[in-house]
Tab-separated table of C-alpha atoms and ligand atoms in Angstrom:
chain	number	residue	atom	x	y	z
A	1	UNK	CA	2.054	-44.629	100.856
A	2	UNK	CA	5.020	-42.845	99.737
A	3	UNK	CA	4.599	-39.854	98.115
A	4	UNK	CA	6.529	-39.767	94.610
A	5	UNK	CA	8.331	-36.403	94.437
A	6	UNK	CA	10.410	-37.211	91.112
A	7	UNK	CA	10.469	-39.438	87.985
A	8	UNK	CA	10.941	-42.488	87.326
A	9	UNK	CA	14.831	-43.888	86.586
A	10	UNK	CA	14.493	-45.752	83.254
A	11	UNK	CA	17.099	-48.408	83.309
A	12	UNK	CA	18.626	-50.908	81.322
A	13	UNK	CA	20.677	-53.620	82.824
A	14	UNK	CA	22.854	-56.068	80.861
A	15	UNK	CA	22.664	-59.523	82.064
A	16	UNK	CA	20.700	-61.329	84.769
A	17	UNK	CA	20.162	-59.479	88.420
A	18	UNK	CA	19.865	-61.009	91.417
A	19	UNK	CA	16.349	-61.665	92.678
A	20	UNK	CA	16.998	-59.722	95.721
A	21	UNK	CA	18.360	-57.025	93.396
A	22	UNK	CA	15.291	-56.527	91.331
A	23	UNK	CA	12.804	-56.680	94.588
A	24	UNK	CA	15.005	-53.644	95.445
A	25	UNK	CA	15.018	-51.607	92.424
A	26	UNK	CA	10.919	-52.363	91.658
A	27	UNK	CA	10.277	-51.726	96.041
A	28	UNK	CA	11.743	-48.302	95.072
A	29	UNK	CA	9.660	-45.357	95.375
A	30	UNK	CA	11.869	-42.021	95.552
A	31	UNK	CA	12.985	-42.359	92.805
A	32	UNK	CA	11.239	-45.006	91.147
A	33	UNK	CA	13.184	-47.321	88.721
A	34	UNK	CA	11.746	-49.001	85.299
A	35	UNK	CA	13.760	-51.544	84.583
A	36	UNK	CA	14.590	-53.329	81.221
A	37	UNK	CA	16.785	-56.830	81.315
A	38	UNK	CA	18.299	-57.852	78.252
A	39	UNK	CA	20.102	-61.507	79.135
A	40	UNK	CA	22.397	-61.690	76.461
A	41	UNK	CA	25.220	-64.119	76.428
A	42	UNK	CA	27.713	-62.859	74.155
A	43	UNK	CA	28.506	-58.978	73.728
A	44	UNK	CA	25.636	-57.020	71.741
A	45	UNK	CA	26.597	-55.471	68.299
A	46	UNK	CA	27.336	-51.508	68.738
A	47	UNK	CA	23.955	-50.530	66.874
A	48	UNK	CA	21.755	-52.755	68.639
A	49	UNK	CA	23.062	-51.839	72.227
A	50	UNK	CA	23.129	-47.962	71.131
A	51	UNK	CA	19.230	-48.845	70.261
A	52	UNK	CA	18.990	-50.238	73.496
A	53	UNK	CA	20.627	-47.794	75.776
A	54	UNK	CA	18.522	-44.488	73.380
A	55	UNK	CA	15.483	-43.930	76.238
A	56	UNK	CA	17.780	-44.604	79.104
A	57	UNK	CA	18.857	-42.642	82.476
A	58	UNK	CA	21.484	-45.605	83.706
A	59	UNK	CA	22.858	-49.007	82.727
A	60	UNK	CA	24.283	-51.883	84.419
A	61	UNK	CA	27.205	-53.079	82.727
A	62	UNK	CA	29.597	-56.294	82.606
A	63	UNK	CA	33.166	-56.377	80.939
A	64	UNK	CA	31.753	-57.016	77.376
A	65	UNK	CA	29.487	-53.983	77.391
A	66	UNK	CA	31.171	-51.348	75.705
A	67	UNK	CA	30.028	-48.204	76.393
A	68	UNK	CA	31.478	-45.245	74.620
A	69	UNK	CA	30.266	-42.247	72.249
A	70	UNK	CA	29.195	-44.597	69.512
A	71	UNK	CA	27.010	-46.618	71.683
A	72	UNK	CA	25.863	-43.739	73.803
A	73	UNK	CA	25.331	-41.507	70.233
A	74	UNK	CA	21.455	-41.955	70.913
A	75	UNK	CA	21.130	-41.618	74.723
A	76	UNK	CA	20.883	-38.443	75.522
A	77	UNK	CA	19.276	-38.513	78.890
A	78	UNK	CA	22.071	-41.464	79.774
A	79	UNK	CA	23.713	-40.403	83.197
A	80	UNK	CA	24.519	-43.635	85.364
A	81	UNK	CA	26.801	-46.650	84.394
A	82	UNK	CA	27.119	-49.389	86.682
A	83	UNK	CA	30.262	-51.465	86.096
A	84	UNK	CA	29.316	-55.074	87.745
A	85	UNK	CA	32.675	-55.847	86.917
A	86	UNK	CA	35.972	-54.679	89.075
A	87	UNK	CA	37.839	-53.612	86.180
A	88	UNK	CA	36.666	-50.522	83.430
A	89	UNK	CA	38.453	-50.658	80.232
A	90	UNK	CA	35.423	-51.130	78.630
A	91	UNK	CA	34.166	-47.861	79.679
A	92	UNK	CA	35.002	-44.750	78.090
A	93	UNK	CA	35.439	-42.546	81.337
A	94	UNK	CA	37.173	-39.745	79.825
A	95	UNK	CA	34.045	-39.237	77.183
A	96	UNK	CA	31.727	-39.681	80.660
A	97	UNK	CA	33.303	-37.021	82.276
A	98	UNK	CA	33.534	-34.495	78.885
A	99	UNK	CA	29.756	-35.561	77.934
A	100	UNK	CA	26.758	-32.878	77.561
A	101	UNK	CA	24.305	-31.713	77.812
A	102	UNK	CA	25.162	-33.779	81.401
A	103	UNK	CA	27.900	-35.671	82.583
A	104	UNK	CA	27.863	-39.409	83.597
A	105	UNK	CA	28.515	-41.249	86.466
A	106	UNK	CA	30.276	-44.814	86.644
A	107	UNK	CA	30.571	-46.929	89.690
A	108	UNK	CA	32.117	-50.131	89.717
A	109	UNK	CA	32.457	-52.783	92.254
A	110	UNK	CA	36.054	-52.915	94.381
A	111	UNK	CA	36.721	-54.794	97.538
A	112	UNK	CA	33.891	-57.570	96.738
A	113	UNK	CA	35.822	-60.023	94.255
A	114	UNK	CA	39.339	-59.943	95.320
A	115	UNK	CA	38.981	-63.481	96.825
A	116	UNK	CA	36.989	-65.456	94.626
A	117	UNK	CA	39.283	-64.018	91.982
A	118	UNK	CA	42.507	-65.097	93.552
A	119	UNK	CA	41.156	-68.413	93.902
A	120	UNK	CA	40.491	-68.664	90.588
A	121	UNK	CA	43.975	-67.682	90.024
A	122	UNK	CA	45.373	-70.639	91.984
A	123	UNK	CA	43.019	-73.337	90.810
A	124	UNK	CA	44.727	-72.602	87.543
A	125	UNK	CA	48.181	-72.197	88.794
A	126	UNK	CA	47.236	-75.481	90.468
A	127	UNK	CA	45.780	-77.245	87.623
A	128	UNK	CA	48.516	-76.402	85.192
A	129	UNK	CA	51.220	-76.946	87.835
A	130	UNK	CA	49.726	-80.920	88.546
A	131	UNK	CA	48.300	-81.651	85.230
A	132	UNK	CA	44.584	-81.883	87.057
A	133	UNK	CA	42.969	-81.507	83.173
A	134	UNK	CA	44.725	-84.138	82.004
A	135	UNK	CA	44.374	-86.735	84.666
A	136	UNK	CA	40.760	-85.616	84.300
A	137	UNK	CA	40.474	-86.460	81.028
A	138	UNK	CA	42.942	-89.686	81.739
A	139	UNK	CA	40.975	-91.161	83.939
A	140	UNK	CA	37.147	-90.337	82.272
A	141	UNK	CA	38.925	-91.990	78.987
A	142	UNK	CA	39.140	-94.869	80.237
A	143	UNK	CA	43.170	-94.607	80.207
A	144	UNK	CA	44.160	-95.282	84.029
A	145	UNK	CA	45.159	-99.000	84.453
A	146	UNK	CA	46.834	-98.676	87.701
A	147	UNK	CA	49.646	-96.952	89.632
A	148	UNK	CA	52.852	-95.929	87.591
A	149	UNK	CA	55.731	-94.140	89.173
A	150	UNK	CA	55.914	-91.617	86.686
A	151	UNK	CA	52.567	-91.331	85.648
A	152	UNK	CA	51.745	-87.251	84.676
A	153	UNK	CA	54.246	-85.821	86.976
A	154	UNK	CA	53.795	-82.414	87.525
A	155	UNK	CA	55.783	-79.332	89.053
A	156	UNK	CA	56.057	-78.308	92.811
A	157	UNK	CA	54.659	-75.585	94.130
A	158	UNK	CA	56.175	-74.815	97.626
A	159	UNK	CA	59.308	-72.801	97.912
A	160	UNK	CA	58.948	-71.599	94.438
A	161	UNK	CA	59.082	-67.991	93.705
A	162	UNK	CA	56.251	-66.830	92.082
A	163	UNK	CA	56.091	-63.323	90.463
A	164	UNK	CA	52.563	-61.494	90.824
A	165	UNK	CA	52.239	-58.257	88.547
A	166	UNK	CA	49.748	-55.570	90.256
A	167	UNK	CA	49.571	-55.520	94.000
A	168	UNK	CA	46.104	-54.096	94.434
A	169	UNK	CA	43.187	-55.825	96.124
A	170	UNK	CA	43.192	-59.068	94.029
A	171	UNK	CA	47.428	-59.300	93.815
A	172	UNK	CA	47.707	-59.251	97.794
A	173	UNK	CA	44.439	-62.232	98.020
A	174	UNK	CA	46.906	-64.013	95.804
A	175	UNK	CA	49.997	-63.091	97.545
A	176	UNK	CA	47.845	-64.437	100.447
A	177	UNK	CA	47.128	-67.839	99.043
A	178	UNK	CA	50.880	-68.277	97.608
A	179	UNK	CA	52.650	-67.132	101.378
A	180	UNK	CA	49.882	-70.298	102.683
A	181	UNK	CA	51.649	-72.833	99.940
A	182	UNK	CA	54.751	-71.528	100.933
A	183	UNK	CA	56.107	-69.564	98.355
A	184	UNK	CA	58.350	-67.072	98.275
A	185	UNK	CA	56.455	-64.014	96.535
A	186	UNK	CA	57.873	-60.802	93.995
A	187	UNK	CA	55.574	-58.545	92.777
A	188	UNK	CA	55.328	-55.389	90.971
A	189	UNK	CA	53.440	-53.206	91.005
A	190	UNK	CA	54.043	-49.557	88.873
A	191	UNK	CA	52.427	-46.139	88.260
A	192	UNK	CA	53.666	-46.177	85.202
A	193	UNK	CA	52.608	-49.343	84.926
A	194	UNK	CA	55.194	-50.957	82.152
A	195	UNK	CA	56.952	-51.847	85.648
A	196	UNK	CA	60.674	-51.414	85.333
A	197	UNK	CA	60.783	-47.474	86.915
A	198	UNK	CA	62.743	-46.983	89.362
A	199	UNK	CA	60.583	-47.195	93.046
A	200	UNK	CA	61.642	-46.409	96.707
A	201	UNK	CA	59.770	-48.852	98.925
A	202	UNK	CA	56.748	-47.262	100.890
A	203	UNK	CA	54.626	-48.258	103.416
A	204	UNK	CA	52.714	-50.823	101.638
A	205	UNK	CA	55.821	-52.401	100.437
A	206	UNK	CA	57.477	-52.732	104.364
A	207	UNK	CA	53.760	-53.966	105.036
A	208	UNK	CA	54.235	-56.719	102.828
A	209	UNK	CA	57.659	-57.519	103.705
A	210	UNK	CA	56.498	-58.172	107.097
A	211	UNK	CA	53.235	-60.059	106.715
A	212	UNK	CA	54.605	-62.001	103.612
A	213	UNK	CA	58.137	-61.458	103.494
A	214	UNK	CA	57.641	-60.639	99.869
A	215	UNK	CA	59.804	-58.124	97.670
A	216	UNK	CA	59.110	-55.487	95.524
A	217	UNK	CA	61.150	-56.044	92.370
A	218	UNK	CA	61.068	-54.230	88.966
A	219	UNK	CA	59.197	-56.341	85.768
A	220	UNK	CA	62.322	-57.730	84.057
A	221	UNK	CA	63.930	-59.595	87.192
A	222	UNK	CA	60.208	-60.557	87.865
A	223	UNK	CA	60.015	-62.144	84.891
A	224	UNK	CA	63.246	-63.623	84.774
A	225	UNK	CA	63.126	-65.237	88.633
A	226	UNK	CA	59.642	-66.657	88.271
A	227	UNK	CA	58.868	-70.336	88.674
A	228	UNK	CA	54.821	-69.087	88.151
A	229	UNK	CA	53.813	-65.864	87.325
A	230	UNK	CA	50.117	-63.853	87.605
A	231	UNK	CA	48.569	-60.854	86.595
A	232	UNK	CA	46.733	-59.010	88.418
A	233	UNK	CA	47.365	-55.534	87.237
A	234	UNK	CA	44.102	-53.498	85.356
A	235	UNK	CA	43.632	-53.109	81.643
A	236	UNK	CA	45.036	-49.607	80.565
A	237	UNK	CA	47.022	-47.660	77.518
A	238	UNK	CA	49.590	-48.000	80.287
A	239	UNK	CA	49.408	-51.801	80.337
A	240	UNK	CA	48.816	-52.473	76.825
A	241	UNK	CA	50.629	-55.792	75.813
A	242	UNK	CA	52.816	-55.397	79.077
A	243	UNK	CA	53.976	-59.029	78.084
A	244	UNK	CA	54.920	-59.217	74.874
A	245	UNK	CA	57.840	-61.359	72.707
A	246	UNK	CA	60.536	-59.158	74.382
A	247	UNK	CA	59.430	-59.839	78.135
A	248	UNK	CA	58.518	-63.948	77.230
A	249	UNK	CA	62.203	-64.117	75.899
A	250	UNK	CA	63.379	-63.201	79.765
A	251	UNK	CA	60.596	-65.412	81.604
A	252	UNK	CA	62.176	-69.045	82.515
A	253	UNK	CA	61.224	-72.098	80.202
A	254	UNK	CA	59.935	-73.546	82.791
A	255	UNK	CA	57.612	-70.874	84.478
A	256	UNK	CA	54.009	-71.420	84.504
A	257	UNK	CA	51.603	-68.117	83.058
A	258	UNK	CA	48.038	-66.963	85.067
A	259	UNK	CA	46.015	-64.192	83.578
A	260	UNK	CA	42.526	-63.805	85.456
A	261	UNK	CA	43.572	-59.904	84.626
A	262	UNK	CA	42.914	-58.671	81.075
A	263	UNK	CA	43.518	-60.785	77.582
A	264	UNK	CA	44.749	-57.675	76.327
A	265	UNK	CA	47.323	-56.871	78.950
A	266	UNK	CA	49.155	-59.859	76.998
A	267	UNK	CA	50.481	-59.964	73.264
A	268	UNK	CA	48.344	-62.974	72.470
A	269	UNK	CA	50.242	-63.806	69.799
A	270	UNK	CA	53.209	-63.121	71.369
A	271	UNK	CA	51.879	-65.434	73.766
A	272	UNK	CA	51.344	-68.343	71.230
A	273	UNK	CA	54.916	-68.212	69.956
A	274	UNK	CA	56.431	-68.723	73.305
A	275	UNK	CA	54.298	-71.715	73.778
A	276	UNK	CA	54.952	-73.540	70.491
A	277	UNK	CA	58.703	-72.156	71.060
A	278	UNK	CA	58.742	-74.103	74.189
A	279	UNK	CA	59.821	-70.271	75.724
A	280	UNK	CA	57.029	-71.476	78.065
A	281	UNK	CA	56.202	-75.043	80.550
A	282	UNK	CA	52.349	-73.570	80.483
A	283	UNK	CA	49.637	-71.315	81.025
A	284	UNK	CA	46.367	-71.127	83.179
A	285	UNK	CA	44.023	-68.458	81.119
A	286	UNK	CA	40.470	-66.996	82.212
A	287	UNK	CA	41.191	-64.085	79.980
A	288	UNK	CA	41.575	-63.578	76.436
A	289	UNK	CA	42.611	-60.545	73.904
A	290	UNK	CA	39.172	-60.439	71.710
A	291	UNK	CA	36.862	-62.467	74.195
A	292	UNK	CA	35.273	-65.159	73.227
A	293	UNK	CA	37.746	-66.109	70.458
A	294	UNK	CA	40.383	-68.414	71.649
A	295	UNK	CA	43.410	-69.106	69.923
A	296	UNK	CA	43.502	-72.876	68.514
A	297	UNK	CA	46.839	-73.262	69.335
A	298	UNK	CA	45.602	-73.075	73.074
A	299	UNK	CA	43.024	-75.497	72.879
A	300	UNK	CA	45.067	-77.985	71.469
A	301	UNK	CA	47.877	-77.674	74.339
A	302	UNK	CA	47.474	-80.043	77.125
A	303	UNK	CA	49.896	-77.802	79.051
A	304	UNK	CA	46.925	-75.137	78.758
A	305	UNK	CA	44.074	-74.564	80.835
A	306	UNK	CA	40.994	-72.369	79.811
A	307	UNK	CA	38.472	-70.841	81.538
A	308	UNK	CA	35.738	-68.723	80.004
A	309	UNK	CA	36.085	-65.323	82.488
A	310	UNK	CA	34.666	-66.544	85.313
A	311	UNK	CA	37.559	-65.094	87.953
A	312	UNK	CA	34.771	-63.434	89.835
A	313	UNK	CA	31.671	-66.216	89.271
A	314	UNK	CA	30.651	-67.469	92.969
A	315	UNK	CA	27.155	-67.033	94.118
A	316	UNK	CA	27.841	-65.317	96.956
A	317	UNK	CA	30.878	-63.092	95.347
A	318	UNK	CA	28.445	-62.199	92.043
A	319	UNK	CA	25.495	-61.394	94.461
A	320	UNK	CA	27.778	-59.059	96.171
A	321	UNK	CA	28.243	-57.273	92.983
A	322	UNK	CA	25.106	-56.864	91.516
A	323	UNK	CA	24.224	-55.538	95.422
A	324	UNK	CA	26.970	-53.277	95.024
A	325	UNK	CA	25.887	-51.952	91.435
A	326	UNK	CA	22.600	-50.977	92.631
A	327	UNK	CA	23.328	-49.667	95.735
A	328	UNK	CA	25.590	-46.987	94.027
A	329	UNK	CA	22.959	-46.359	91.790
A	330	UNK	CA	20.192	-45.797	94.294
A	331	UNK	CA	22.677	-43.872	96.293
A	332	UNK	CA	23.568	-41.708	93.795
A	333	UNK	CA	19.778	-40.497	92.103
A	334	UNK	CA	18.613	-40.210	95.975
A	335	UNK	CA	21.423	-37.510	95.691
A	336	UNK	CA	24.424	-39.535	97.908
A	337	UNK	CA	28.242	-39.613	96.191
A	338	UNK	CA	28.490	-44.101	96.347
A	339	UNK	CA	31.202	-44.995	97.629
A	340	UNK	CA	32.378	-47.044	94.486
A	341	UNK	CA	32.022	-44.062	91.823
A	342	UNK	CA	35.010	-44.617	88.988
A	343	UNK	CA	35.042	-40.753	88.352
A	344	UNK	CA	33.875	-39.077	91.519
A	345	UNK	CA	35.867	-36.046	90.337
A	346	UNK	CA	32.480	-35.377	88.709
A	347	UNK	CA	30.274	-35.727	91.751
A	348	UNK	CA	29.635	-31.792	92.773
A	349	UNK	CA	28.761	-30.646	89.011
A	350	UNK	CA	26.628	-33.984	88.066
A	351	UNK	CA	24.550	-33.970	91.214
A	352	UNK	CA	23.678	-29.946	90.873
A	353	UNK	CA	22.760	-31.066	86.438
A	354	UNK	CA	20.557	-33.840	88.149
A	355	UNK	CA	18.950	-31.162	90.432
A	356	UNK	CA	18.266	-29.235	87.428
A	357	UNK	CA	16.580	-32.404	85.985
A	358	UNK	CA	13.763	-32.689	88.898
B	401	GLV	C1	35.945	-59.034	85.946
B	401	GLV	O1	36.527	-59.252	84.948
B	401	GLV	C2	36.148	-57.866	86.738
B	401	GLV	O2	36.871	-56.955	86.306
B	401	GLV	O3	35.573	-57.778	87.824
């Protein structure tokens, strides 16, 4: 038997794990890991996660989990957050990396989502683009009494131009996907990330010239040569409402709106205006500002199709990030940086505190 050489990792994790993922994390010996589930299906109140988290060495997070210094105001020993998520805005990384008397660790999970995530993307872009909801709904209702020329025509997709903001992992899947329909592709993508700063191409840009023939254009022409448009850009200050009434006033009447991104990199209600205003032909939305609250002006539009966050939700792709979460963690109290830490700037002085801990 292994001998146990240092305590036990108390963790809580927030939402279901994989079975293969918990055979893992109770197999473990060096450390050992006590594990707490709490299966919630809607975001827990601040008090009653702070509660939750106040015994705790690490947590495994999703997007809704917000974890900050008012939910981490009675976890002390707290060191480890595992994002099972891609993006972070709901971690407070800056308060992780100031926090005593030990600093905290957050990985998250890149690379493992970029294609279920762009096919999400394109099932929307699809559905909105062919009216697949509403011939759905057509046919189920009993509607459909035969052929009819122009019975819900919808909008082409090949050789449109469609504008993808954010070129990271998930943009180029979707660049990907659009070059295979035959589209001709403009994207932005921005350090600054409000997107109309001057740029001199680099080598990622000639890269995707030449595999995709696509151009690197700022925001405003993006948004004003679009037949469809997507998001793919993360949540920051930086992108904060990035489209808002000014930027829906340049995109095309007829240009069709994907957000599998953020809600909030979108004025919402910027966003609703432009659709009753006609400033818009539709949108395809897995994303919302204040998840789960959905604007009824959306659910009333036929030219609108919802889908409750679930850019990322395949077996195989959400196995690969709960595998991800917890191999980070493992790596990182058996004393190895994971590849996926969010603030690895912190690695040298948080694995000499843990030291001090054992
Ligand atoms: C999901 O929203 C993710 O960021 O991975």
């Amino acid at each position: 038997m292994t001998k146990q050489t240092k305590k036990s990792i108390k963790v809580l994790c927030l939402g279901k794990l994989p079975q293969a993922q918990l055979d893992l994390l109770r197999s473990a010996t060096n450390p050992a890991f006590d594990l707490e589930i709490i299966d919630r299906s809607g975001p827990l109140p601040s008090d009653q996660l702070a509660r939750a988290l106040a015994s705790k060495d690490a947590v495994l997070t999703e997007p809704q989990d917000r974890i900050n210094a008012e939910t981490l105001a009675l976890a002390p020993n707290l060191r480890f957050v595992g994002q099972r998520a891609v993006g972070f805005d709901n971690l407070d990384i800056q308060h992780f990396n100031d926090s005593t008397p030990h600093k905290i660790l957050a990985t998250n999970t890149p690379g493992v989502l970029d294609n279920a995530t762009a096919d999400l993307a394109f099932a929307l872009l699809i559905a909105v683009a062919r009216r697949v909801v509403e011939a759905d709904t057509y046919v189920k209702t009993g509607q459909w009494s035969g052929f009819e020329n122009d019975l819900l025509l919808g909008t082409e997709i090949s050789s449109k131009t469609i504008g993808i903001i954010g070129l990271g992992r998930i943009g180029l899947a979707m660049a990907r996907r659009a070059h295979g329909f035959g589209m001709r592709i403009i994207y932005m993508r921005s350090s600054s990330g409000r997107g109309n700063d001057d740029f001199a191409a680099d080598q990622k840009d000639l890269m995707l010239k030449d595999e995709l023939g696509a151009e690197r254009v700022k925001l405003d022409r993006l948004l004003q040569e679009s037949d469809f448009i997507s998001l793919h850009c993360p949540y920051t200050p930086k992108t904060d409402k990035l489209l808002s009434t000014r930027e829906f006033d340049l995109i095309k009447s007829s240009c069709i709106l994907v957000n599998t991104a953020r809600g909030r990199v979108i004025d919402e209600k910027a966003m609703v205006e432009a659709l009753a205003a006609g400033k818009i032909h539709g949108l395809g939305l897995d994303v919302m500002e204040r998840e789960p609250e959905v604007p009824q002006a959306f659910i009333d539009a036929p030219n609108v199709v919802l889908a409750p966050h679930i850019g990322s939700a395949t077996h195989e792709t959400r196995n690969a990030m709960a595998a991800l979460a917890v191999r980070g963690m493992m790596e990182a109290f058996a004393g190895i940086m994971p590849q996926n830490a969010i603030n690895a700037e912190i690695w040298a002085e948080w694995i000499s505190q843990q030291e001090k801990l054992h």
